[in-house]
Short mmCIF file of C-alpha atoms and ligand atoms in Angstrom, two decimals:
data_model
loop_
_atom_site.label_atom_id
_atom_site.label_comp_id
_atom_site.label_asym_id
_atom_site.label_seq_id
_atom_site.Cartn_x
_atom_site.Cartn_y
_atom_site.Cartn_z
CA MET A 160 -23.41 10.85 -0.73
CA SER A 161 -26.70 9.02 -0.55
CA SER A 162 -27.95 10.71 -3.72
CA THR A 163 -27.68 8.62 -6.83
CA THR A 164 -25.02 9.71 -9.31
CA THR A 165 -25.72 10.27 -12.99
CA VAL A 166 -23.37 9.22 -15.74
CA GLY A 167 -23.32 11.75 -18.54
CA GLN A 168 -21.82 12.14 -21.98
CA GLU A 169 -18.53 13.53 -20.67
CA THR A 170 -17.90 10.32 -18.76
CA GLN A 171 -18.70 8.12 -21.75
CA ALA A 172 -16.50 10.14 -24.10
CA ALA A 173 -13.56 10.20 -21.70
CA ILE A 174 -13.74 6.45 -21.12
CA LEU A 175 -13.91 5.72 -24.85
CA GLU A 176 -10.88 7.89 -25.56
CA ALA A 177 -8.78 6.35 -22.78
CA GLU A 178 -9.81 2.82 -23.74
CA HIS A 179 -8.89 3.48 -27.35
CA TRP A 180 -5.42 4.87 -26.70
CA SER A 181 -4.28 2.88 -23.66
CA ALA A 182 -3.05 -0.64 -23.07
CA HIS A 183 -5.83 -2.68 -21.50
CA ASN A 184 -3.98 -3.69 -18.36
CA TYR A 185 -6.72 -2.40 -16.00
CA LYS A 186 -10.46 -2.69 -15.65
CA PRO A 187 -11.41 0.51 -13.79
CA LEU A 188 -14.86 1.33 -12.47
CA PRO A 189 -16.68 3.52 -15.04
CA VAL A 190 -16.04 6.86 -13.36
CA VAL A 191 -13.81 9.65 -14.70
CA LEU A 192 -12.39 11.85 -11.97
CA SER A 193 -11.32 15.41 -12.55
CA LYS A 194 -11.09 17.00 -9.11
CA GLY A 195 -10.18 15.99 -5.58
CA GLU A 196 -10.09 17.60 -2.19
CA GLY A 197 -9.58 15.98 1.18
CA CYS A 198 -11.65 12.79 1.25
CA PHE A 199 -13.75 13.67 -1.76
CA VAL A 200 -13.39 13.45 -5.54
CA TRP A 201 -15.60 14.74 -8.34
CA ASP A 202 -16.20 13.25 -11.78
CA VAL A 203 -16.38 15.08 -15.09
CA ASP A 204 -20.18 15.19 -14.80
CA GLY A 205 -19.96 16.97 -11.47
CA ASN A 206 -20.91 14.06 -9.19
CA ARG A 207 -19.17 13.97 -5.81
CA TYR A 208 -17.82 10.74 -4.30
CA LEU A 209 -16.21 9.75 -1.03
CA ASP A 210 -12.85 8.19 -1.93
CA MET A 211 -12.66 4.98 0.08
CA LEU A 212 -9.71 3.58 -1.84
CA SER A 213 -7.21 6.43 -1.39
CA ALA A 214 -5.16 5.16 -4.35
CA TYR A 215 -4.41 1.99 -2.40
CA SER A 216 -3.31 4.03 0.64
CA ALA A 217 -1.16 6.52 -1.29
CA LEU A 218 -3.59 9.26 -0.23
CA ASN A 219 -3.52 8.82 3.54
CA GLN A 220 -3.22 12.61 3.91
CA GLY A 221 -6.21 13.16 1.60
CA HIS A 222 -6.32 14.75 -1.84
CA ARG A 223 -4.29 17.95 -2.25
CA HIS A 224 -3.35 18.42 1.36
CA PRO A 225 -2.53 22.15 1.64
CA ALA A 226 0.78 21.69 3.48
CA ILE A 227 1.98 19.14 0.92
CA LEU A 228 0.88 21.32 -2.01
CA GLU A 229 2.64 24.28 -0.47
CA ALA A 230 5.88 22.28 -0.23
CA LEU A 231 5.43 21.15 -3.84
CA HIS A 232 4.84 24.67 -5.12
CA GLU A 233 7.61 26.22 -3.08
CA GLN A 234 10.12 23.62 -4.26
CA ALA A 235 8.92 23.82 -7.88
CA GLY A 236 9.80 27.50 -7.77
CA ARG A 237 13.42 26.73 -6.88
CA ILE A 238 14.80 23.45 -8.29
CA THR A 239 13.11 20.14 -9.10
CA LEU A 240 15.74 17.70 -10.34
CA THR A 241 19.50 17.43 -9.99
CA SER A 242 20.13 13.70 -10.49
CA ARG A 243 22.37 12.00 -7.95
CA ALA A 244 25.44 13.15 -9.89
CA PHE A 245 25.21 16.24 -7.68
CA HIS A 246 23.98 16.90 -4.16
CA ASN A 247 20.77 18.80 -3.54
CA ASP A 248 19.75 20.67 -0.40
CA ARG A 249 16.49 18.74 0.13
CA MET A 250 17.46 15.08 0.19
CA GLY A 251 19.51 15.25 3.41
CA PRO A 252 16.79 16.86 5.54
CA PHE A 253 14.19 14.46 4.09
CA LEU A 254 16.17 11.29 4.85
CA HIS A 255 17.14 12.69 8.26
CA ALA A 256 13.46 13.16 9.14
CA LEU A 257 12.56 9.73 7.77
CA CYS A 258 15.29 8.03 9.81
CA GLU A 259 14.23 9.90 12.95
CA ALA A 260 10.61 8.93 12.46
CA THR A 261 11.38 5.27 11.82
CA GLY A 262 14.37 4.71 14.10
CA PHE A 263 16.74 3.47 11.39
CA GLU A 264 20.25 4.80 10.75
CA LYS A 265 20.09 5.15 6.97
CA ALA A 266 17.64 5.61 4.11
CA LEU A 267 17.85 5.06 0.36
CA PRO A 268 15.30 7.01 -1.68
CA MET A 269 13.49 5.64 -4.72
CA ASN A 270 10.25 6.55 -6.49
CA THR A 271 7.76 3.71 -6.84
CA GLY A 272 7.02 0.83 -4.52
CA ALA A 273 8.32 -1.87 -6.84
CA GLU A 274 11.65 -0.04 -7.15
CA ALA A 275 11.94 0.13 -3.38
CA VAL A 276 11.19 -3.61 -3.10
CA GLU A 277 13.88 -4.33 -5.72
CA THR A 278 16.26 -2.13 -3.72
CA ALA A 279 15.53 -4.13 -0.56
CA LEU A 280 16.13 -7.42 -2.40
CA LYS A 281 19.47 -6.18 -3.72
CA ALA A 282 20.48 -4.90 -0.27
CA ALA A 283 19.60 -8.25 1.33
CA ARG A 284 21.49 -10.26 -1.27
CA LYS A 285 24.61 -8.11 -1.08
CA TRP A 286 24.46 -8.17 2.72
CA GLY A 287 24.21 -11.95 2.50
CA TYR A 288 27.38 -12.19 0.40
CA THR A 289 29.47 -9.55 2.08
CA VAL A 290 28.39 -9.73 5.73
CA LYS A 291 26.75 -13.11 6.35
CA GLY A 292 29.21 -14.96 4.12
CA VAL A 293 26.79 -16.78 1.80
CA PRO A 294 28.67 -18.41 -1.13
CA ASP A 295 28.45 -16.42 -4.35
CA GLY A 296 25.24 -16.92 -6.33
CA ARG A 297 23.49 -18.95 -3.58
CA ALA A 298 21.50 -16.32 -1.68
CA GLU A 299 17.89 -17.26 -0.96
CA ILE A 300 15.02 -14.95 -0.10
CA ILE A 301 11.80 -16.28 1.38
CA ALA A 302 8.45 -14.70 0.46
CA CYS A 303 4.83 -15.62 1.21
CA GLU A 304 1.99 -17.20 -0.69
CA ASN A 305 -0.57 -14.63 -1.82
CA ASN A 306 2.02 -11.83 -1.67
CA PHE A 307 1.91 -8.55 -3.56
CA HIS A 308 5.12 -6.56 -3.84
CA GLY A 309 4.85 -4.97 -7.29
CA ARG A 310 5.08 -5.76 -10.97
CA THR A 311 8.72 -6.03 -12.08
CA THR A 312 9.83 -9.29 -13.69
CA THR A 313 11.75 -10.31 -10.56
CA ILE A 314 8.85 -9.52 -8.23
CA VAL A 315 6.14 -11.23 -10.28
CA GLY A 316 8.50 -14.19 -10.53
CA PHE A 317 7.80 -14.98 -6.87
CA SER A 318 4.10 -14.11 -7.01
CA THR A 319 1.70 -17.01 -6.47
CA GLU A 320 -1.02 -15.35 -8.53
CA ALA A 321 -1.05 -17.16 -11.90
CA GLN A 322 -2.09 -14.09 -13.90
CA TYR A 323 0.73 -11.93 -12.56
CA ARG A 324 3.30 -14.46 -13.85
CA HIS A 325 1.73 -16.00 -16.90
CA GLY A 326 3.51 -14.94 -20.08
CA PHE A 327 6.27 -13.00 -18.32
CA GLY A 328 8.93 -15.64 -17.59
CA PRO A 329 11.70 -16.68 -17.35
CA PHE A 330 12.05 -15.42 -13.81
CA THR A 331 14.83 -14.55 -11.39
CA PRO A 332 15.85 -17.57 -9.29
CA GLY A 333 16.61 -17.50 -5.56
CA PHE A 334 13.12 -17.16 -4.05
CA LYS A 335 11.25 -19.64 -1.88
CA ILE A 336 7.54 -19.45 -1.02
CA ILE A 337 5.97 -20.35 2.32
CA PRO A 338 2.37 -20.01 3.60
CA TYR A 339 1.51 -16.57 5.02
CA GLY A 340 0.85 -16.31 8.73
CA ASP A 341 2.80 -19.48 9.56
CA SER A 342 5.98 -18.70 11.49
CA ALA A 343 6.88 -22.40 11.86
CA ALA A 344 6.99 -22.61 8.04
CA LEU A 345 9.48 -19.75 8.07
CA GLU A 346 11.75 -21.55 10.50
CA ASP A 347 11.56 -24.74 8.41
CA ALA A 348 12.36 -22.92 5.17
CA ILE A 349 15.48 -21.13 6.41
CA THR A 350 18.84 -22.58 5.30
CA GLU A 351 22.37 -21.30 5.82
CA ASN A 352 21.99 -19.42 2.52
CA THR A 353 18.82 -17.55 3.48
CA VAL A 354 19.46 -13.82 3.51
CA GLY A 355 16.00 -12.33 3.88
CA PHE A 356 12.31 -12.89 4.59
CA LEU A 357 10.10 -10.48 2.65
CA VAL A 358 6.65 -9.99 4.18
CA GLU A 359 3.64 -7.68 4.28
CA PRO A 360 2.40 -7.20 7.88
CA ILE A 361 -1.14 -7.33 6.45
CA GLN A 362 -1.60 -8.61 2.90
CA GLY A 363 -3.40 -5.79 1.11
CA GLU A 364 -3.81 -6.98 -2.47
CA GLY A 365 -4.12 -10.54 -1.20
CA GLY A 366 -7.50 -9.52 0.25
CA VAL A 367 -6.75 -7.66 3.50
CA ILE A 368 -5.39 -10.78 5.19
CA VAL A 369 -4.53 -10.13 8.84
CA PRO A 370 -2.06 -12.74 10.13
CA PRO A 371 -2.43 -14.41 13.54
CA GLU A 372 -1.64 -12.28 16.59
CA GLY A 373 2.09 -12.02 17.23
CA TYR A 374 3.07 -13.42 13.80
CA LEU A 375 5.48 -10.65 12.87
CA ALA A 376 7.05 -10.62 16.34
CA ARG A 377 7.71 -14.36 16.08
CA CYS A 378 9.12 -13.93 12.56
CA ALA A 379 11.45 -11.21 13.85
CA GLU A 380 12.74 -13.59 16.56
CA ILE A 381 13.27 -16.40 14.06
CA CYS A 382 15.08 -14.09 11.65
CA ALA A 383 17.33 -12.79 14.43
CA GLU A 384 18.15 -16.34 15.60
CA HIS A 385 19.16 -17.41 12.09
CA ASP A 386 20.89 -14.22 10.94
CA VAL A 387 18.24 -13.51 8.31
CA LEU A 388 17.00 -10.00 7.46
CA LEU A 389 13.34 -9.35 8.12
CA ILE A 390 12.23 -7.24 5.15
CA ASN A 391 9.02 -5.53 6.07
CA ASP A 392 7.02 -4.23 3.09
CA GLU A 393 4.95 -1.41 4.61
CA ILE A 394 4.26 0.30 1.29
CA GLN A 395 0.51 -0.12 1.80
CA THR A 396 0.22 -0.69 5.57
CA GLY A 397 2.65 2.02 6.64
CA LEU A 398 2.39 5.69 7.50
CA GLY A 399 -0.62 5.49 9.77
CA ARG A 400 -2.99 3.28 7.77
CA THR A 401 -3.45 0.49 10.32
CA GLY A 402 -3.60 2.65 13.45
CA GLN A 403 0.14 2.74 14.18
CA LEU A 404 2.84 4.61 12.27
CA PHE A 405 3.82 1.19 10.89
CA CYS A 406 1.74 -1.95 11.07
CA GLY A 407 4.72 -3.85 12.47
CA ASP A 408 4.48 -1.61 15.54
CA TRP A 409 1.51 -3.74 16.65
CA ASP A 410 4.12 -6.50 17.03
CA GLY A 411 6.94 -4.29 18.24
CA THR A 412 9.06 -4.67 15.09
CA ARG A 413 9.85 -2.57 12.05
CA GLY A 414 12.09 -5.27 10.56
CA ASP A 415 15.73 -5.04 9.51
CA ILE A 416 14.79 -3.42 6.22
CA LEU A 417 11.65 -1.30 6.15
CA ILE A 418 10.13 -0.55 2.75
CA VAL A 419 8.00 2.58 2.38
CA GLY A 420 6.21 4.18 -0.55
CA LYS A 421 2.72 5.31 -1.53
CA ALA A 422 1.68 7.84 1.18
CA LEU A 423 5.29 9.01 1.50
CA GLY A 424 4.46 11.02 -1.62
CA GLY A 425 1.27 12.41 -0.09
CA GLY A 426 -0.70 11.52 -3.21
CA VAL A 427 1.05 14.15 -5.30
CA TYR A 428 4.35 12.61 -6.33
CA PRO A 429 5.93 9.13 -6.35
CA VAL A 430 8.29 8.86 -3.37
CA SER A 431 9.51 5.56 -1.92
CA GLY A 432 12.56 4.14 -0.22
CA ILE A 433 14.10 1.64 2.09
CA LEU A 434 15.36 2.11 5.63
CA ALA A 435 17.98 0.02 7.39
CA ASP A 436 20.85 0.32 9.81
CA ALA A 437 24.41 0.94 8.59
CA GLU A 438 25.37 -2.76 8.71
CA VAL A 439 22.94 -3.38 5.86
CA MET A 440 22.89 -0.08 4.02
CA ASP A 441 26.67 0.23 3.89
CA VAL A 442 26.85 -2.73 1.52
CA PHE A 443 26.02 -0.30 -1.27
CA THR A 444 29.01 1.42 -2.83
CA PRO A 445 28.97 4.09 -5.57
CA GLY A 446 27.64 2.57 -8.79
CA ASP A 447 25.91 -0.44 -7.13
CA HIS A 448 22.42 0.95 -7.35
CA GLY A 449 20.58 4.13 -8.26
CA SER A 450 17.75 5.97 -9.92
CA THR A 451 17.62 9.15 -12.00
CA PHE A 452 14.75 10.51 -9.95
CA GLY A 453 15.22 8.92 -6.50
CA GLY A 454 16.01 11.59 -3.89
CA ASN A 455 15.24 14.46 -6.26
CA PRO A 456 14.57 17.80 -4.53
CA LEU A 457 10.90 17.97 -5.52
CA GLY A 458 10.23 14.45 -4.25
CA ALA A 459 12.26 15.10 -1.11
CA ALA A 460 10.32 18.29 -0.34
CA VAL A 461 7.02 16.47 -0.90
CA GLY A 462 8.22 13.47 1.13
CA SER A 463 9.23 15.68 4.06
CA ALA A 464 5.86 17.45 4.05
CA SER A 465 3.93 14.19 3.66
CA LEU A 466 5.67 12.64 6.64
CA ARG A 467 5.18 15.78 8.71
CA VAL A 468 1.43 15.75 8.05
CA ILE A 469 1.13 12.11 9.16
CA LEU A 470 2.95 12.89 12.41
CA ASP A 471 1.59 16.38 13.16
CA GLU A 472 -2.03 15.44 12.50
CA ARG A 473 -1.65 12.17 14.44
CA LEU A 474 -3.22 10.29 11.56
CA SER A 475 -2.26 6.90 13.06
CA ASP A 476 -4.38 7.62 16.14
CA ARG A 477 -7.23 8.76 13.98
CA ALA A 478 -7.02 5.57 11.87
CA ARG A 479 -7.10 3.44 15.00
CA GLU A 480 -10.03 5.21 16.64
CA LEU A 481 -12.16 5.60 13.54
CA GLY A 482 -11.20 2.16 12.26
CA ASP A 483 -12.31 0.37 15.43
CA TRP A 484 -15.63 2.18 15.41
CA PHE A 485 -16.17 1.75 11.64
CA MET A 486 -15.49 -1.99 11.77
CA GLU A 487 -17.88 -2.35 14.68
CA ARG A 488 -20.58 -0.64 12.62
CA LEU A 489 -19.88 -2.90 9.65
CA ARG A 490 -20.04 -5.99 11.85
CA ALA A 491 -23.45 -4.89 13.10
CA ILE A 492 -24.92 -5.06 9.56
CA ASP A 493 -27.19 -8.06 9.26
CA SER A 494 -26.48 -9.32 5.74
CA PRO A 495 -26.69 -12.77 4.16
CA HIS A 496 -23.89 -11.77 1.78
CA VAL A 497 -21.14 -11.04 4.30
CA GLU A 498 -18.75 -13.77 5.35
CA GLU A 499 -16.37 -11.70 7.44
CA ILE A 500 -15.24 -8.17 8.28
CA ARG A 501 -11.51 -7.93 8.87
CA GLY A 502 -8.72 -5.39 8.99
CA ARG A 503 -6.85 -3.03 11.22
CA GLY A 504 -7.23 0.73 11.59
CA LEU A 505 -8.67 2.13 8.38
CA MET A 506 -7.61 -0.83 6.24
CA VAL A 507 -10.84 -2.77 6.22
CA GLY A 508 -12.08 -5.67 4.12
CA VAL A 509 -15.68 -6.83 3.81
CA VAL A 510 -15.59 -10.40 2.53
CA ILE A 511 -18.54 -11.29 0.31
CA ARG A 512 -19.71 -14.92 0.30
CA GLU A 513 -18.84 -16.73 -2.92
CA THR A 514 -22.39 -18.06 -3.01
CA SER A 515 -23.71 -14.46 -3.28
CA ALA A 516 -21.52 -12.81 -5.92
CA THR A 517 -18.06 -11.30 -6.28
CA ALA A 518 -17.34 -7.97 -4.58
CA ARG A 519 -17.48 -6.16 -7.94
CA PRO A 520 -21.30 -5.59 -8.15
CA PHE A 521 -21.21 -4.31 -4.56
CA CYS A 522 -18.52 -1.78 -5.55
CA GLU A 523 -20.60 -0.76 -8.57
CA ALA A 524 -23.65 -0.21 -6.35
CA LEU A 525 -21.54 1.81 -3.91
CA MET A 526 -20.30 3.95 -6.77
CA GLU A 527 -23.87 4.73 -7.77
CA ARG A 528 -24.41 6.00 -4.24
CA GLY A 529 -21.30 8.16 -4.28
CA ILE A 530 -18.82 5.87 -2.55
CA LEU A 531 -15.69 4.76 -4.39
CA ALA A 532 -14.28 1.45 -3.23
CA LYS A 533 -12.52 -1.25 -5.21
CA GLU A 534 -12.76 -4.98 -4.88
CA THR A 535 -9.60 -6.87 -4.12
CA HIS A 536 -9.03 -10.55 -4.68
CA HIS A 537 -12.52 -11.05 -6.13
CA GLN A 538 -14.46 -11.42 -2.88
CA VAL A 539 -13.30 -8.47 -0.77
CA ILE A 540 -14.62 -4.91 -0.74
CA ARG A 541 -11.79 -2.81 0.62
CA PHE A 542 -12.58 0.32 2.61
CA ALA A 543 -9.50 2.50 3.07
CA PRO A 544 -10.50 6.17 3.12
CA PRO A 545 -7.95 8.96 3.51
CA LEU A 546 -6.95 9.13 7.18
CA VAL A 547 -8.12 12.74 7.37
CA VAL A 548 -11.69 11.40 7.15
CA THR A 549 -14.00 12.34 10.02
CA HIS A 550 -16.54 10.52 12.14
CA GLU A 551 -19.31 12.58 10.49
CA ILE A 552 -18.18 11.72 6.96
CA LEU A 553 -18.00 8.02 7.77
CA GLU A 554 -21.37 8.15 9.53
CA GLU A 555 -22.90 9.60 6.38
CA ALA A 556 -21.10 7.03 4.23
CA LEU A 557 -22.55 4.23 6.34
CA GLU A 558 -26.03 5.36 5.30
CA SER A 559 -25.05 4.23 1.79
CA ILE A 560 -22.78 1.34 2.74
CA GLU A 561 -25.28 -0.43 5.02
CA PRO A 562 -28.03 -0.99 2.39
CA VAL A 563 -25.50 -1.98 -0.28
CA VAL A 564 -23.83 -4.51 2.00
CA ARG A 565 -27.32 -5.91 2.69
CA GLY A 566 -27.64 -6.29 -1.09
CA GLU A 567 -29.92 -3.33 -1.95
CA GLY A 568 -29.33 -2.14 -5.53
CA VAL A 569 -26.66 -4.81 -6.08
CA GLU A 570 -26.90 -6.79 -9.31
CA LEU A 571 -26.62 -10.31 -7.98
CA PRO A 572 -26.20 -13.17 -10.47
N1 PXG B 22 4.20 -3.53 -2.03
C1 PXG B 22 2.93 -3.48 -1.62
C2 PXG B 22 2.56 -4.07 -0.30
C3 PXG B 22 1.96 -2.87 -2.44
O1 PXG B 22 0.69 -2.84 -2.02
C4 PXG B 22 3.70 -2.39 -4.05
C5 PXG B 22 4.60 -3.00 -3.21
C6 PXG B 22 4.19 -1.81 -5.36
O2 PXG B 22 4.09 -0.42 -5.38
P1 PXG B 22 4.06 0.38 -6.79
O3 PXG B 22 4.22 1.81 -6.37
O4 PXG B 22 5.20 -0.13 -7.58
O5 PXG B 22 2.74 0.08 -7.43
C7 PXG B 22 2.36 -2.33 -3.68
C8 PXG B 22 1.39 -1.70 -4.62
C9 PXG B 22 -1.48 -1.70 -9.13
C10 PXG B 22 -1.71 -1.81 -7.67
O6 PXG B 22 -2.28 -1.00 -9.79
C11 PXG B 22 -0.65 -1.77 -6.76
C12 PXG B 22 -0.90 -1.89 -5.41
C13 PXG B 22 -2.19 -2.01 -4.99
C14 PXG B 22 -3.22 -2.06 -5.88
C15 PXG B 22 -2.99 -1.95 -7.23
O7 PXG B 22 -0.50 -2.32 -9.62
N2 PXG B 22 0.04 -1.92 -4.43
#
């Protein structure tokens, strides 16, 4: 990992082809990956990298986990898609296991995170009208400043990031924004028409923002007092990432609607969903909501295996133990460029001082040393390796991370 990588012709050619034929809605680091295993990936020129992004926590189990691949292959040899017009023999056992692991009574399977968030918003609104008694068309949902919940037109409509919204309106009404981490603001914003409070227990895309201690617990109390659903988006923080099965567990709450995605597909297939008790989930009747692919047998088999790996390999414990130690090591680096190290478990942000540079040149320097990390929110280097990472692998990575964080080999302006 400490050896310097070399960019060859294959990389250049692959980037040129992709840039030519694709929409330019991303600005990836200039590396072209063609193989992955466990915590490592290889580029088309044969360089090896430690993956410290894990596809934004969709690869908590590592690349190509054998048990997940076995489930994928086995299921692919039998049946892959039925649609929900028919039953399949995989969805039931998958949702049963998911409910048992999370403690909810019911689950509704989807594919991507944004679809699951949309599903939660629809569930909350319909619950508001049919159970809480909110007058038709008046339901309000509260979300937070600096949120990230996906890219649909409804979801970007309540984003506070100008770029996510600009050019995509008009937007869905019925959302209210409050500051993140401020439970008093939640209480003030609630009206008799409020049906839900949508929140990330740690804001990932917002820059690994950890709210004040006890924030989610207090929000859960406020929501319960006012008959408002706490909608906990654990798409990025869930399934072991922060050192508990769900980040809300640090505060003793999983919310009234729990949204899961990313690692539920074990990095091989998009699997997401929402969990809730019957009082909420039973608002859906046939025809209200659906998805061609949600709950398909291949996704259900992969989802079951992905969940089993998280539990059987105690990946939450590993994230907690390694995360505490890793953050301590990062905090010990004496660097004029670092403003703060923050995070929980193996969801770690190194905040670069604005007076130094953005986090981007640091990520580029890390890449040259065989570490793949991606900046988030301009100033933050995010370190979120697969949870199957070991002490030894991280120790070796620190040999590259420490000099880069001190500024060695970083192109500063
Ligand atoms: N909620 C949270 C907390 C997320 O981090 C989503 C919802 C949406 O998930 P889908 O599967 O629809 O992307 C996320 C996604 C990107 C990108 O490329 C997305 C995320 C993180 C970084 C980049 O759009 N998180």
